[in-house]
Every structure is written in structure tokens, then in C-alpha cells.
Short mmCIF file of C-alpha atoms in Angstrom, two decimals:
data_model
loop_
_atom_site.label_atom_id
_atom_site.label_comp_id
_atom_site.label_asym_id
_atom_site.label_seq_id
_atom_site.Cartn_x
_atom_site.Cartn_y
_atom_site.Cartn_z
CA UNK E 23 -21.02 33.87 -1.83
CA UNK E 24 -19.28 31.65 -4.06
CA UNK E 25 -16.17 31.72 -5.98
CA UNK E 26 -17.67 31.73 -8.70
CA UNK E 27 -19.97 34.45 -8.26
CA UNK E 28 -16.78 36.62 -6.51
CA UNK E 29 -14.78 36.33 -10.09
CA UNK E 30 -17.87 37.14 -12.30
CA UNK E 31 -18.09 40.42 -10.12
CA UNK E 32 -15.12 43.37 -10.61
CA UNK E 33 -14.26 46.25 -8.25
CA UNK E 34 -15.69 49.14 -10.00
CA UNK E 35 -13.00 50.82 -12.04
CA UNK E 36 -10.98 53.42 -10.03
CA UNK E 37 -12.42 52.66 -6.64
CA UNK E 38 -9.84 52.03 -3.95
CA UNK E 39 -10.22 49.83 -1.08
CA UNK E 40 -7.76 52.29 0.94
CA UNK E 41 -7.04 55.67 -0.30
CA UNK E 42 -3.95 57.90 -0.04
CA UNK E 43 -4.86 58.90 3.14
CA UNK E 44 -4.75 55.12 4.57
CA UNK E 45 -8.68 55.58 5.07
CA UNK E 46 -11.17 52.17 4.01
CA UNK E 47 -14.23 52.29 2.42
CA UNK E 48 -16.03 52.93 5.32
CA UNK E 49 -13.77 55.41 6.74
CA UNK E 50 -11.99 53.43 9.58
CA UNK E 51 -8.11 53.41 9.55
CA UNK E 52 -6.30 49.65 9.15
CA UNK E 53 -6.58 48.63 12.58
CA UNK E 54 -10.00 49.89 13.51
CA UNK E 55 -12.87 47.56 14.31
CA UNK E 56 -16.28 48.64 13.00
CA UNK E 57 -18.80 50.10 15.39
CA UNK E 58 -20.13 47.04 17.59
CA UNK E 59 -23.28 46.38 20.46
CA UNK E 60 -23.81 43.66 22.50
CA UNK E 61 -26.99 42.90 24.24
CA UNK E 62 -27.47 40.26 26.71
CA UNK E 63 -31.09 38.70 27.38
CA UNK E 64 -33.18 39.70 24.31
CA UNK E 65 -35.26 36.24 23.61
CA UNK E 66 -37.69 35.31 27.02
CA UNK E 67 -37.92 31.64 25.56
CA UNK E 68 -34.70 30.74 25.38
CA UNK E 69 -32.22 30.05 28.21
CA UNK E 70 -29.98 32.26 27.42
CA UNK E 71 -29.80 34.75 24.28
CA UNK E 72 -27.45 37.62 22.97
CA UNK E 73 -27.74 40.53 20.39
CA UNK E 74 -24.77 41.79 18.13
CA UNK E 75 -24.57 44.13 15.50
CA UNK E 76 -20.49 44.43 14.26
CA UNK E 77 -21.20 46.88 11.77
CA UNK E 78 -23.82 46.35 9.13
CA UNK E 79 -24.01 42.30 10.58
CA UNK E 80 -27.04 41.48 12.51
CA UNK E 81 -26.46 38.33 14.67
CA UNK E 82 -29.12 36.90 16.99
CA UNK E 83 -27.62 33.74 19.32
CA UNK E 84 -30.00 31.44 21.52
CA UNK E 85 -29.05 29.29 23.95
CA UNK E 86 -31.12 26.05 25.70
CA UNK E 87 -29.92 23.48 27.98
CA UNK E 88 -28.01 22.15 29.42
CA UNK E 89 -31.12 19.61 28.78
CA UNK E 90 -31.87 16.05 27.76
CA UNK E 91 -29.66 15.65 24.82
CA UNK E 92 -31.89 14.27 21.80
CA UNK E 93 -31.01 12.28 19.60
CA UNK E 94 -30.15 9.97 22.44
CA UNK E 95 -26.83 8.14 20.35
CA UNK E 96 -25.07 11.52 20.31
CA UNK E 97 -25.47 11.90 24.18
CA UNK E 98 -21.70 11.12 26.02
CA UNK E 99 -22.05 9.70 29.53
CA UNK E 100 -19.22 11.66 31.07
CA UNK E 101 -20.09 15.47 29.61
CA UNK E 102 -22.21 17.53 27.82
CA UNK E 103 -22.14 18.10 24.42
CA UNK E 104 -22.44 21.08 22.08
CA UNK E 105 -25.10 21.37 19.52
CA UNK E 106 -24.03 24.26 17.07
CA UNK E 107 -26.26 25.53 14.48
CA UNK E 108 -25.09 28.26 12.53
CA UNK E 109 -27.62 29.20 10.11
CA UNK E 110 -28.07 32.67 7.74
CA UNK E 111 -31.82 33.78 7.20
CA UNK E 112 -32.49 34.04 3.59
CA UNK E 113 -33.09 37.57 3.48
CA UNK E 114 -29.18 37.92 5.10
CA UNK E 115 -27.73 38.79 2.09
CA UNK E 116 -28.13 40.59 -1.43
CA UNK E 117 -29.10 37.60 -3.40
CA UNK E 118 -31.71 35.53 -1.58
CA UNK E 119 -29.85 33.03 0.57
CA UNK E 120 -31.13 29.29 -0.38
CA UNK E 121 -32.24 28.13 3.11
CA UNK E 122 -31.16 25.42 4.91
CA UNK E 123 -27.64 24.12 5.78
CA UNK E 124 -25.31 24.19 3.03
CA UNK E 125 -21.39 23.23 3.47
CA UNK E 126 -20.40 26.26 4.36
CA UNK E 127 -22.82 26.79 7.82
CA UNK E 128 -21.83 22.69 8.50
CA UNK E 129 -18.23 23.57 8.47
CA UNK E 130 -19.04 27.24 10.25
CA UNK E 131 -21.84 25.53 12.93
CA UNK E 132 -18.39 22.92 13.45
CA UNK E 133 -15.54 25.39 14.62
CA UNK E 134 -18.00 27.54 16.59
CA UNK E 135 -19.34 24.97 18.74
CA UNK E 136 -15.71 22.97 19.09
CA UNK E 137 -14.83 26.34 20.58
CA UNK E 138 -17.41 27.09 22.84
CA UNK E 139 -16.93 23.40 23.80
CA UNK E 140 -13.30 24.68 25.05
CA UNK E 141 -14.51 27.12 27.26
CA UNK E 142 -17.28 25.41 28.95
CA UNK E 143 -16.82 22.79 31.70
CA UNK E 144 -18.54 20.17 29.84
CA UNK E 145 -17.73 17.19 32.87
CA UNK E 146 -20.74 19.09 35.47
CA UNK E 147 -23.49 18.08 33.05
CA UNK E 148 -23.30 14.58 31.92
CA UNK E 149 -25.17 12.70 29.32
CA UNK E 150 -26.70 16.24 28.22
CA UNK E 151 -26.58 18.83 25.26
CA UNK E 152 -26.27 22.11 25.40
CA UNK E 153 -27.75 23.49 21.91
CA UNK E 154 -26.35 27.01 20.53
CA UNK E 155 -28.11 28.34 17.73
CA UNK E 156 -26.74 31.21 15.91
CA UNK E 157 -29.22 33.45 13.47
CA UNK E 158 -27.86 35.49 10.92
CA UNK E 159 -29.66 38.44 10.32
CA UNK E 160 -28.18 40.62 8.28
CA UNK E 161 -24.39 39.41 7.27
CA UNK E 162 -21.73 41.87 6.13
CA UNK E 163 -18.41 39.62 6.36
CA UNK E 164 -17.08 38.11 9.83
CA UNK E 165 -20.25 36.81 11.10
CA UNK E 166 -18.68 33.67 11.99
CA UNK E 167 -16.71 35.87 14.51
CA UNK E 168 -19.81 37.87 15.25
CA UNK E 169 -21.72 34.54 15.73
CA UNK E 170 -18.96 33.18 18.26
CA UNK E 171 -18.92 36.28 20.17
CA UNK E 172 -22.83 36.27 20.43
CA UNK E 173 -22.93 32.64 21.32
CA UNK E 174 -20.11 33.10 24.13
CA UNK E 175 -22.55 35.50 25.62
CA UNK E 176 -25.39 33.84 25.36
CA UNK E 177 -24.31 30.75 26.87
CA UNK E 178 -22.70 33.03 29.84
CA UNK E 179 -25.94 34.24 30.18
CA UNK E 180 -27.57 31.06 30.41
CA UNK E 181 -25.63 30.74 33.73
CA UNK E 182 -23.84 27.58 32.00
CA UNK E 183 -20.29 27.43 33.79
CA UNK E 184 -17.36 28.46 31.58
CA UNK E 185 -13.86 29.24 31.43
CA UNK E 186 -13.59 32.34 30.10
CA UNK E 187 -16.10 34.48 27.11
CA UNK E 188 -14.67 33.96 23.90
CA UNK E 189 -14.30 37.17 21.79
CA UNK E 190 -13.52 36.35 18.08
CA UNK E 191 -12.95 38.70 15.24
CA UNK E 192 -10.66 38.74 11.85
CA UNK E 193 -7.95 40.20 9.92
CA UNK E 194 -7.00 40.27 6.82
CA UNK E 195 -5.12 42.10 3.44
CA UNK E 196 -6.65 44.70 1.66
CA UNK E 197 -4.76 46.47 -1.26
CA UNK E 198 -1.28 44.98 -0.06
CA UNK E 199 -2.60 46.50 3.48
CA UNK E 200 -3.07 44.20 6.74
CA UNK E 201 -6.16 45.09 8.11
CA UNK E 202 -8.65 44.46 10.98
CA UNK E 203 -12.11 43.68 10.90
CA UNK E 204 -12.68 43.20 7.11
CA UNK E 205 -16.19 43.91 5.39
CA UNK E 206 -17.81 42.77 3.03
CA UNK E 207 -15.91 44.74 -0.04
CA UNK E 208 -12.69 44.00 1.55
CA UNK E 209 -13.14 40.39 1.93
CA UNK E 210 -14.59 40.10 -1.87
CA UNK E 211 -11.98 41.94 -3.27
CA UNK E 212 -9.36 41.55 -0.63
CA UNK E 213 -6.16 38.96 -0.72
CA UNK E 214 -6.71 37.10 3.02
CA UNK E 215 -9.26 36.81 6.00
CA UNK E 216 -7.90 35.84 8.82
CA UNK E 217 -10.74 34.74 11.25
CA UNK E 218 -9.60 34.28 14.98
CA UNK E 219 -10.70 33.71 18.34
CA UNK E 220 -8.93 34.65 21.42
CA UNK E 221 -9.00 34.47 25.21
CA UNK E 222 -7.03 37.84 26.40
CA UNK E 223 -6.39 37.11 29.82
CA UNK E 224 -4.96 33.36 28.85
CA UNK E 225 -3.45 34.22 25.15
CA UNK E 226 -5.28 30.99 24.19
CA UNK E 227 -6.44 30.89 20.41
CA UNK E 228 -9.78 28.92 20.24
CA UNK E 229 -10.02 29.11 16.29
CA UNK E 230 -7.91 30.35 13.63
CA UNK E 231 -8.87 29.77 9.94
CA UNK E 232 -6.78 31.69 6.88
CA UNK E 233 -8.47 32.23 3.42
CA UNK E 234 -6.25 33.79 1.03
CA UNK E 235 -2.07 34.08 1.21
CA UNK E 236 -0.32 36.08 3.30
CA UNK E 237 3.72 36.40 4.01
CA UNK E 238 4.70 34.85 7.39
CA UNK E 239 5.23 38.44 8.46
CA UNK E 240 2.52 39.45 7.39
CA UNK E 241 0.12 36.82 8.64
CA UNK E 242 1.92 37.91 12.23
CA UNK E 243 0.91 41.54 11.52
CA UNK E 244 -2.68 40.05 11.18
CA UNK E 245 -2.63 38.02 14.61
CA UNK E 246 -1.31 40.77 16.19
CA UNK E 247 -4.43 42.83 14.89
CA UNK E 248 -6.59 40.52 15.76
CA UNK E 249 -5.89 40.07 18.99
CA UNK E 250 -5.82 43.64 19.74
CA UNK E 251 -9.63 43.26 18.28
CA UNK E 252 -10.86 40.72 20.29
CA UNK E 253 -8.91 42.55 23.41
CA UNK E 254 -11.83 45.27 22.57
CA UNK E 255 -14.83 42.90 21.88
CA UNK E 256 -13.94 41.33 25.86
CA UNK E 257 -14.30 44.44 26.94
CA UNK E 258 -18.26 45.25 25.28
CA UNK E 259 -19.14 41.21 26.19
CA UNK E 260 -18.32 41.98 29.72
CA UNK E 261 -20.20 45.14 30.08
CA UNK E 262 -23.25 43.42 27.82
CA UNK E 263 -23.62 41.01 30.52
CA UNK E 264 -23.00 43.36 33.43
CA UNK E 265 -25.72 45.81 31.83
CA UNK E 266 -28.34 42.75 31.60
CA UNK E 267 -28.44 42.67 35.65
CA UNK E 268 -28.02 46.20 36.35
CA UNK E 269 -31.58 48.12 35.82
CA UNK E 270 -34.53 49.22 38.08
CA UNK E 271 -32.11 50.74 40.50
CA UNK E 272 -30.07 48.26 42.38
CA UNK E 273 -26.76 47.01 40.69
CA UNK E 274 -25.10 44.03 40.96
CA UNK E 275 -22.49 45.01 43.17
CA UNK E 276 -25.06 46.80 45.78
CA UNK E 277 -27.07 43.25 46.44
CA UNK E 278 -24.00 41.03 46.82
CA UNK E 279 -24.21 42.26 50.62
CA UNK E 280 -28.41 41.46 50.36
CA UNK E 281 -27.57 38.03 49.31
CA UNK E 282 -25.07 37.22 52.17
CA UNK E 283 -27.47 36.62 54.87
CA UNK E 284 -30.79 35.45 52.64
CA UNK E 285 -30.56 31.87 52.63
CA UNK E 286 -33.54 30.18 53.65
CA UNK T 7 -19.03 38.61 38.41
CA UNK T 8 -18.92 37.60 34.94
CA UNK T 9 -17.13 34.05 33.75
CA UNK T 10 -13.38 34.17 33.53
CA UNK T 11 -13.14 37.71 35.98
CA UNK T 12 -10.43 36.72 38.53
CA UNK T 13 -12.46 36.53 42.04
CA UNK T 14 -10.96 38.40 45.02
CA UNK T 15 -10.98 35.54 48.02
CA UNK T 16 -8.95 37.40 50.79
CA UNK T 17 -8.17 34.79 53.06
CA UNK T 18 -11.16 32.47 52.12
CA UNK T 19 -11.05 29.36 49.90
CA UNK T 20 -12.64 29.83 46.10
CA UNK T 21 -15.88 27.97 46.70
CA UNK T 22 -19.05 26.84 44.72
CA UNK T 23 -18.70 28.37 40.76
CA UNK T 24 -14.96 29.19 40.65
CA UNK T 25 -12.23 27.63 39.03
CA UNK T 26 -8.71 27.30 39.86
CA UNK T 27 -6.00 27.74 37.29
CA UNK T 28 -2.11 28.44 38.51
CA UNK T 29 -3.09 29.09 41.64
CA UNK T 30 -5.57 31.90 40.98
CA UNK T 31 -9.28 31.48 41.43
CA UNK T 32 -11.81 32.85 38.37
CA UNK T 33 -15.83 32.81 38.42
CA UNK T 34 -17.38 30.05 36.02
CA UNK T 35 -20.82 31.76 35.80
CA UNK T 36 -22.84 35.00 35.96
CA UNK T 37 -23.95 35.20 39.24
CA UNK T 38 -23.03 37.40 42.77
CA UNK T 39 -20.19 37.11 44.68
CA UNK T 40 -20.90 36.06 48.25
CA UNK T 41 -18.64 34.77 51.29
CA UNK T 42 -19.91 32.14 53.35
CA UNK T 43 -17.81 30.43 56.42
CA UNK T 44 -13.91 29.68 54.78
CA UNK T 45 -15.63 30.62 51.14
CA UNK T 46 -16.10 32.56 48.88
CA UNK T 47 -18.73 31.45 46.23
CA UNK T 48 -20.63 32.76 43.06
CA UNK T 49 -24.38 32.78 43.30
CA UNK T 50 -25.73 32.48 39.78
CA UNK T 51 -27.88 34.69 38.52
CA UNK T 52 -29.46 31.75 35.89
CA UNK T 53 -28.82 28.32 35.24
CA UNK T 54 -30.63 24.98 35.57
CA UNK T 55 -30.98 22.67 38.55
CA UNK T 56 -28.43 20.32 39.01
CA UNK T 57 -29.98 17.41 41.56
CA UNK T 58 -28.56 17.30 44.85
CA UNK T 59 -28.87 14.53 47.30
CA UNK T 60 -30.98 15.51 50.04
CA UNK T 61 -32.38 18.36 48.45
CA UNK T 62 -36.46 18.45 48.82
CA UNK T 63 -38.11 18.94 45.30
CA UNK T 64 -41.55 19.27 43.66
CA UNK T 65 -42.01 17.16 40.75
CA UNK T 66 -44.51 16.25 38.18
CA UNK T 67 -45.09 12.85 36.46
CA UNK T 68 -43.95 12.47 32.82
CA UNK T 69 -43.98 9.27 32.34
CA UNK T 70 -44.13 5.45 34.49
CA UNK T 71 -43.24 1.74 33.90
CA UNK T 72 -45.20 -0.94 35.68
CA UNK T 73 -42.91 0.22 39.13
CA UNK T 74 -41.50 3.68 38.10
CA UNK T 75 -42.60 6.65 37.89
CA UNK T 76 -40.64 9.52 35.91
CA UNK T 77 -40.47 12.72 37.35
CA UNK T 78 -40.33 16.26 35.70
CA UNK T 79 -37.78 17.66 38.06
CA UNK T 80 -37.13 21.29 36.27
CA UNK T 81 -33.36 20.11 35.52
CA UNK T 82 -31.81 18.28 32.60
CA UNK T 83 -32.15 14.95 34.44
CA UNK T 84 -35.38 13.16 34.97
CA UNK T 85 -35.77 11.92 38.72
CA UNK T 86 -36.80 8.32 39.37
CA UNK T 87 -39.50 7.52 41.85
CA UNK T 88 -39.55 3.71 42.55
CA UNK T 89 -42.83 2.23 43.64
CA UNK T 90 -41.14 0.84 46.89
CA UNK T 91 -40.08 4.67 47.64
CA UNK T 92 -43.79 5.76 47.40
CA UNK T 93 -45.57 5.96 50.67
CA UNK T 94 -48.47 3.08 49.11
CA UNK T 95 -48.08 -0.37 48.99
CA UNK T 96 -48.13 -0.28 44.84
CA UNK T 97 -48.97 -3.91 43.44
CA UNK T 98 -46.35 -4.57 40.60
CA UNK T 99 -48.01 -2.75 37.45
CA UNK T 100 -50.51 -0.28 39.68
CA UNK T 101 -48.41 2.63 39.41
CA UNK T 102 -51.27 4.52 38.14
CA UNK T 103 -53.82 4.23 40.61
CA UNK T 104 -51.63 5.88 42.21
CA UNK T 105 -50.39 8.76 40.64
CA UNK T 106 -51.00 9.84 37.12
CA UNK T 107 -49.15 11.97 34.51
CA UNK T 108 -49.18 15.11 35.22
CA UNK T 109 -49.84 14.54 39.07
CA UNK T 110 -47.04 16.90 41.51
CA UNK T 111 -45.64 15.55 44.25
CA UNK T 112 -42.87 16.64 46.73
CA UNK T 113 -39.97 14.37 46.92
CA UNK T 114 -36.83 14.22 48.28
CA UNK T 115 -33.44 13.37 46.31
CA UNK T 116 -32.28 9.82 47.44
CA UNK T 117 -28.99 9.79 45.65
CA UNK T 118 -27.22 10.76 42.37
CA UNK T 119 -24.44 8.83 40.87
CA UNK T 120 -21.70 9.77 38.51
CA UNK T 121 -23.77 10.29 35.69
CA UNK T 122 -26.07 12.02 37.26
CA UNK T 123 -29.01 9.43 37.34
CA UNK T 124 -31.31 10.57 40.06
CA UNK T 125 -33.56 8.35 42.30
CA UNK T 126 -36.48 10.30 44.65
CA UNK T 127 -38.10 8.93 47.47
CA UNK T 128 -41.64 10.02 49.15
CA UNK T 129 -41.23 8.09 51.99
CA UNK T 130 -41.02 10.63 54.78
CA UNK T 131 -44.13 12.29 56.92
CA UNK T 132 -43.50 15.45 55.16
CA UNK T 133 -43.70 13.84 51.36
CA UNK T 134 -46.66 13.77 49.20
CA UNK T 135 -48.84 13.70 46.39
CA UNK T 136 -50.58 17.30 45.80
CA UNK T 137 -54.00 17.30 45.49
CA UNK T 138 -55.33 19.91 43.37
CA UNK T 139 -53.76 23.62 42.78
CA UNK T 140 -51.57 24.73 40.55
CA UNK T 141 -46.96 24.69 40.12
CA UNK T 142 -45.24 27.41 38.88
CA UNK T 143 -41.57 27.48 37.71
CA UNK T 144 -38.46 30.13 38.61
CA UNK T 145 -35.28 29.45 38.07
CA UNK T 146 -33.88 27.84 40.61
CA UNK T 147 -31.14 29.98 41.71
CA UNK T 148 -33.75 32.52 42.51
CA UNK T 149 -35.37 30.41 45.37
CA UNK T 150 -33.78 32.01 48.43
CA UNK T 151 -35.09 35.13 47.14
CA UNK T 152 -39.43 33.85 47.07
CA UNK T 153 -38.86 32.78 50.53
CA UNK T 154 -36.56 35.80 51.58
CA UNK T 155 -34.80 36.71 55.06
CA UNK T 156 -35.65 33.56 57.38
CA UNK T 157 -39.07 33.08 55.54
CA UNK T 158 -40.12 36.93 54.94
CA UNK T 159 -40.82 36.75 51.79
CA UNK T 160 -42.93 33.10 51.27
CA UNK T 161 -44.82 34.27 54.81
CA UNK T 162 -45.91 37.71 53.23
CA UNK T 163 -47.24 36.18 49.94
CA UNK T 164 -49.30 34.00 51.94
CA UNK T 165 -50.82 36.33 54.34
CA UNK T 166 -52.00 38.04 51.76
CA UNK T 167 -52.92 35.65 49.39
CA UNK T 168 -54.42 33.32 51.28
CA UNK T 169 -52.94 30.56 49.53
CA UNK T 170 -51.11 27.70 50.32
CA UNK T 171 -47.60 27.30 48.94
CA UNK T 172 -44.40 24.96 48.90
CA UNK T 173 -41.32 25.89 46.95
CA UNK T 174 -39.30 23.22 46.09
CA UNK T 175 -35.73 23.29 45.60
CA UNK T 176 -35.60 22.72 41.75
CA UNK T 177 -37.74 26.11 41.72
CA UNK T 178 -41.11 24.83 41.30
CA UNK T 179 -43.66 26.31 43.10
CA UNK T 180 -47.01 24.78 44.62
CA UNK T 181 -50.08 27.27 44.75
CA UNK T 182 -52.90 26.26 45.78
CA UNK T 183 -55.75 28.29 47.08
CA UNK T 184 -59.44 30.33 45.44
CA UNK T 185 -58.09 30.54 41.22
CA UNK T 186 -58.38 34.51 41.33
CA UNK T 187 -55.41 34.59 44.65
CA UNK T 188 -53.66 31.93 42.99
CA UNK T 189 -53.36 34.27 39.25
CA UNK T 190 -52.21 37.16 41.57
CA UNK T 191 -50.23 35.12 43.29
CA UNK T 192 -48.21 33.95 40.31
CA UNK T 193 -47.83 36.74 39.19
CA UNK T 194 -45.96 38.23 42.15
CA UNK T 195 -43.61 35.03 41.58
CA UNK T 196 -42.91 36.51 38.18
CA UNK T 197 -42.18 39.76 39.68
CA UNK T 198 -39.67 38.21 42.28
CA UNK T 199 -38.22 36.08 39.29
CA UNK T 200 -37.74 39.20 37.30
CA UNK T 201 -36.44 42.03 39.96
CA UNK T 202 -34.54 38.96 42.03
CA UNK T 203 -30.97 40.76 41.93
CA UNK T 204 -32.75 44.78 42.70
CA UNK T 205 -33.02 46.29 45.59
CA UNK T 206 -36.26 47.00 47.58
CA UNK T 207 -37.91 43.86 45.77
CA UNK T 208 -39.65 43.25 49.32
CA UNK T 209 -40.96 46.79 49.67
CA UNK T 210 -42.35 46.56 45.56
CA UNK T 211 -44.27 42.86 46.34
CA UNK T 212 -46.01 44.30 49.48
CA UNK T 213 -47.36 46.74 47.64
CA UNK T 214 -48.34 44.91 44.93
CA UNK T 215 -49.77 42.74 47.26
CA UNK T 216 -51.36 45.34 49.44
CA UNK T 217 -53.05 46.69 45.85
CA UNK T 218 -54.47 43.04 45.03
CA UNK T 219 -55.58 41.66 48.40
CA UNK T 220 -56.92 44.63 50.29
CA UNK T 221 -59.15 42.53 52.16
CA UNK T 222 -56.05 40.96 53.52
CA UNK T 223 -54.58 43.82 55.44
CA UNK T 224 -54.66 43.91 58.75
#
């Protein structure tokens, strides 16, 4: 949505983004996340493929390669590179979406894949690409966080090699409020969105972007959130991808000892 | 073990698909932990080939220059056959009297250099073109489990089958056999591919197997 469209549009008269209680719109308290699931596998095509709904956002992320990396002037002869596209289906949002890239999935497409190229080790598959794409089905605010998070799963499931997942989600100010995991009335009519990704068991941030003002205290309040966020989202990408190899009655722990003795 | 989950290595080195950082090993990849000799490795669940020097592959012609032929080798890197590492004596420009696009062969992986360009040879007794029948791709990380304990598996499917069958390292497969075995055949491939991590896999192809090729039982 554009800026224009976001000052044309009022909060309705006597609604409050947080009440007396300290309860949102939707109910959560300031430093709840909204209701997420993570699913690991969904596409058969693809290489690797993840499902995540972060409350009303729909995100669907695909994953192919490492392959021959077309066109052949991008392709590096020391690593792989990382093909991000971010894209939002027009029926994402209230107002058709005009399809195609616009600046905004460019810039989005950008710090998603510079991210992902962080955390995977790039130097075992030279002159190739490895090409993320990121669907938006449904957004809601934060689906560039819910796109990262999908994609970090997706290319884990791919069985490309990687440093770590990277969770992402944001944080922001609501009615003078710092709050986690803004939606889509908060971040309209909101003061800051602080988008960020983080790697809990290093502390390293992976992308950090700030629309809006905050107070340096108050921006710390919002890392802090965030962190404590992502800390979470970990926690459902691991079990997403643990869940994807655990059906049909053998878990993955159970065959480790089958798979000692059975090479040919 | 899931990428970035700290990996337990006793008093074994971190082997194939870990990482060290600060002196502390962590998995790269989705895949099983398994100890073998002084490590301890991850066994990928998914991935693609990487080429491997040495490794014996099946490939399938894409593409050839008046003394190359380019090889389909299920990874991101095409494999090189030259017409001096072809068991014929190949004229300069005759490359396709020989083989043709589309044609499989088994090769072997000559070398690979830094940037992982990849040359194949055929000339050893056991290298050659296949005639007829049909390839199949798996992933390759799921290889060990079509041929199975010291060749269980690949023997079972073909007893029953009938068929004949080579399984290259790169995960293609080589059927080749009457078209009705070869369909059922395939199709307990996709059944290993799919149930490759589960227990009693061996016990749910026999019957399978048992169901499609009763004639076969002895």
C-alpha cells in the first residue's frame, strides 16, 4: 500500500489500537506473536518448498537448485548465487495487487536473498544459482519476515548446506506502545515497523530495516521483542522440518542406527 | 539433525555435512546422523549430486561438439565425455554415430577441478552405452537405500522383476526388461524414494513386489 493511499484512509473514530486493558485488535498482549504453522515439503516439483501462515498471511516458498545458473553473466566461478524473487499474487490484498515486480518486491526479493546468502555455504557449489521464490498468498503485514522464514526452510529442506535457519519477524509502535508482530492495522496506523532477522544460537542479525521513528530506547525495547519472536519462530522451523521426515511409523532418530551399516 | 543443531561427536571427528565454528561442530543439512570409522557425518535426507572423482554414474546425452559429448549427469554440473575417453575410435566430427542425444551411458568421473568442471571417461570393461530400456531418477542421497544391506534391496527388485538394472551414483537408475515389469518396477523405486528414512521399507517392497510379480515367487 502506498503512502498515499495510507493518509487518504483514517482509523475509524474511537477505535483503539490497544485498549485499557493493554489488549490489540486482535486480542494478543504487546509482546505476543500471532498464531503461526510451518510446513515443510508441500510442492513435489520443486526442490525444496515450505508453507507458513503468521496469522492471516499466507506465504508459499519454493526452492530449485543448486542448478545451472541462467543467465550465464550472473553466474560467479567461485560460489553459488542467490536468485530471490519475492512476488505478492494479485488477489494478496484488498485492492487488486498490479502484478509483476514493482519497487517494493525488488528491494524486498534484495534483503531476503542477501540473507539467505549469509547462511548458506555458497563456496560448495560453484558457478551455480540457487533460485528462491517466495509467493504471497494472502498478506496481512510482515510477510517479508514470513517470506524469509519460509524460504530458510525451504532451502533447508532442499538439503542445500547452511549455517543456521533464519527466523525473521518485526516490531514495532502502536499507540505510543512497542509491540511485536505488527498487523496489518497496526502497521497502517502505527508509528514504526521494525522488521528483523535473527540467528538465536549466534545473536547474529541477518536484516534489520526501521520504517517510522522510534526513541533509541525504544527502538531497543523493539529488538529486544523481536528477538524474543524469532527465538519462538526457531523453535516451529525446527519442528516443521523434523515433522516432514517423521510419518509412516519410523522417525528420524529410530533409522539413524538402520543407516549405519547400509552402505553399498 | 536439522542445519545449525550442534552435533554430538563423542570422541569422533565432525565429518561429511558439519561445520566447525569455535571449536564446536553444527550439521549443515537435513539429513541423519551416522558414525563411521573416526567420524561422525550427516547423511542428507535431499540434495543434489555433487560429482565425485571416481564415482561410477549413468548419464544421458544433452548435447555434443564435433569431439564432446555433454552429459546429463542429475547434478548442477554437466559432465564432459571426450571422444578419446569413449571406448570407439571416433573420427574428429563423428560423435554421433556414436551416441546420440538422449542415448544413457555409464561413465565413470575422471576428475573435477576447482570449479567443479567435470570430465567422464567410458574407457573401462565395465563402461557403456545402454541399449534400449528405460532411466529413472531418485535423489541421490537415497541410493544406498535401492540397493540396501550388501545388495538386498537391488537383488530383490530384480528377482522379482525380472529386469535388468544399474544404479548409478548420481541416482539414476537403468531398467531395462518386458515394459509392464519395468512400470512396476519404477514404481517400487518411487516407493523406496518416498519411505527411504521409515522403517520396514524392505518388508513393504516385498510385498508389493510379491502382489505384482506372483509368477516370480519361488
Amino acid at each position: 500500500m502506498s503512502y498515499g493511499d495510507l493518509m487518504s484512509m483514517d482509523l475509524p473514530e474511537g477505535l483503539k489500537l490497544i485498549d485499557e486493558e493493554g489488549k490489540r485488535l486482535d486480542g494478543r498482549r504487546a509482546d505476543e506473536l500471532r498464531p503461526i504453522k510451518i510446513e515443510a515439503g508441500v510442492l513435489r516439483r520443486a526442490d525444496g518448498s515450505a508453507y507458513v501462515e503468521m496469522g492471516k498471511n499466507k506465504i508459499l516458498a519454493a526452492v530449485y537448485g543448486p542448478r545451472e545458473c541462467h543467465p550465464r553473466h550472473l553466474q560467479d566461478p567461485t560460489r553459488a548465487i542467490v536468485q530471490c524473487h519475492y512476488n505478492m499474487l494479485s488477489f494478496s490484498v484488498d485492492d487488486r495487487k498490479r502484478p509483476g515486480p514493482d519497487r517494493r518486491s525488488v528491494e524486498i526479493s534484495k534483503i531476503v536473498g542477501e540473507a539467505l546468502e549469509y547462511s548458506i555455504f555458497l563456496e560448495q557449489f560453484p558457478r551455480t544459482s540457487i533460485d528462491v521464490y517466495i509467493a504471497v498468498l494472502q498478506a496481512n503485514a510482515g510477510t517479508r519476515c514470513a517470506g524469509l522464514t519460509a524460504a530458510s526452510v525451504a532451502v533447508a529442506d532442499a538439503g542445500i548446506p547452511m549455517r543456521d535457519l533464519i527466523p525473521a519477524c518485526a516490531a514495532g509502535k502502536v499507540a505510543d506502545t512497542v509491540v511485536l508482530d505488527l498487523n496489518k492495522e497496526e502497521d497502517n496506523f502505527g508509528d514504526a515497523d521494525v522488521p528483523l532477522a535473527y540467528i538465536p544460537r549466534t545473536g547474529e542479525i541477518l536484516l534489520l530495516q526501521m520504517d517510522g521513528h522510534l526513541t533509541q530506547a525504544e527502538f531497543d525495547r523493539a529488538i529486544e521483542l523481536a528477538k524474543g519472536g524469532c527465538t519462538t519462530i526457531y523453535g516451529l522451523q525446527q519442528d516443521a522440518l523434523r515433522r516432514r521426515y517423521a510419518f509412516a511409523g519410523g522417525d528420524a532418530q529410530e533409522s539413524e542406527q538402520e543407516a549405519g551399516g547400509n552402505e553399498a | 539433525m536439522i542445519p545449525g543443531q550442534p552435533v554430538d561427536t563423542g570422541s569422533r571427528r565432525p565429518g561429511f555435512g558439519t561445520y566447525r565454528k569455535e571449536g564446536k561442530a553444527y550439521s549443515t543439512t537435513l539429513g541423519l546422523r551416522i558414525s563411521k570409522g573416526n567420524y561422525v557425518d550427516i547423511l542428507p535426507l535431499s540434495g543434489k549430486y555433487v560429482p565425485f572423482s571416481g564415482d561410477d554414474v549413468i548419464g544421458t546425452v544433452t548435447d555434443m561438439t564435433s569431439s564432446n559429448w555433454l552429459m546429463d549427469i542429475n547434478s548442477p554440473y554437466p559432465g564432459v565425455l571426450h571422444a578419446s575417453e569413449s571406448p570407439w575410435r571416433v573420427e574428429f566430427g563423428a560423435t554421433a554415430k556414436y551416441l546420440e542425444l538422449g542415448d544413457n551411458v555409464t561413465a565413470r568421473i575422471l576428475s573435477v577441478d576447482d570449479s567443479k568442471h567435470v570430465q567422464l571417461t567410458m574407457r573401462d570393461q565395465s563402461l557403456r552405452k545402454l541399449r534400449g530400456g528405460h532411466v529413472v531418477s531418485i535423489p541421490y542421497a537415497k541410493v544406498p537405500r535401492v540397493i540396501g544391506k550388501s545388495g538386498s534391496m537391488i537383488d530383490m527388485l530384480k528377482r522379482y522383476s525380472g529386469c535388468k538394472m544399474l544404479v548409478g551414483k548420481n541416482g539414476k537408475i537403468w531398467l531395462d526388461g518386458e515394459v509392464e515389469n519395468i512400470v512396476a518396477l519404477a514404481k517400487a523405486i518411487r516407493m523406496i524414494d518416498e519411505g527411504a528414512h521409515t522403517h520396514g521399507l524392505t518388508d513393504r517392497v516385498r510385498d508389493y513386489l510379491e502382489k505384482t510379480f506372483p509368477a516370480a515367487n519361488e
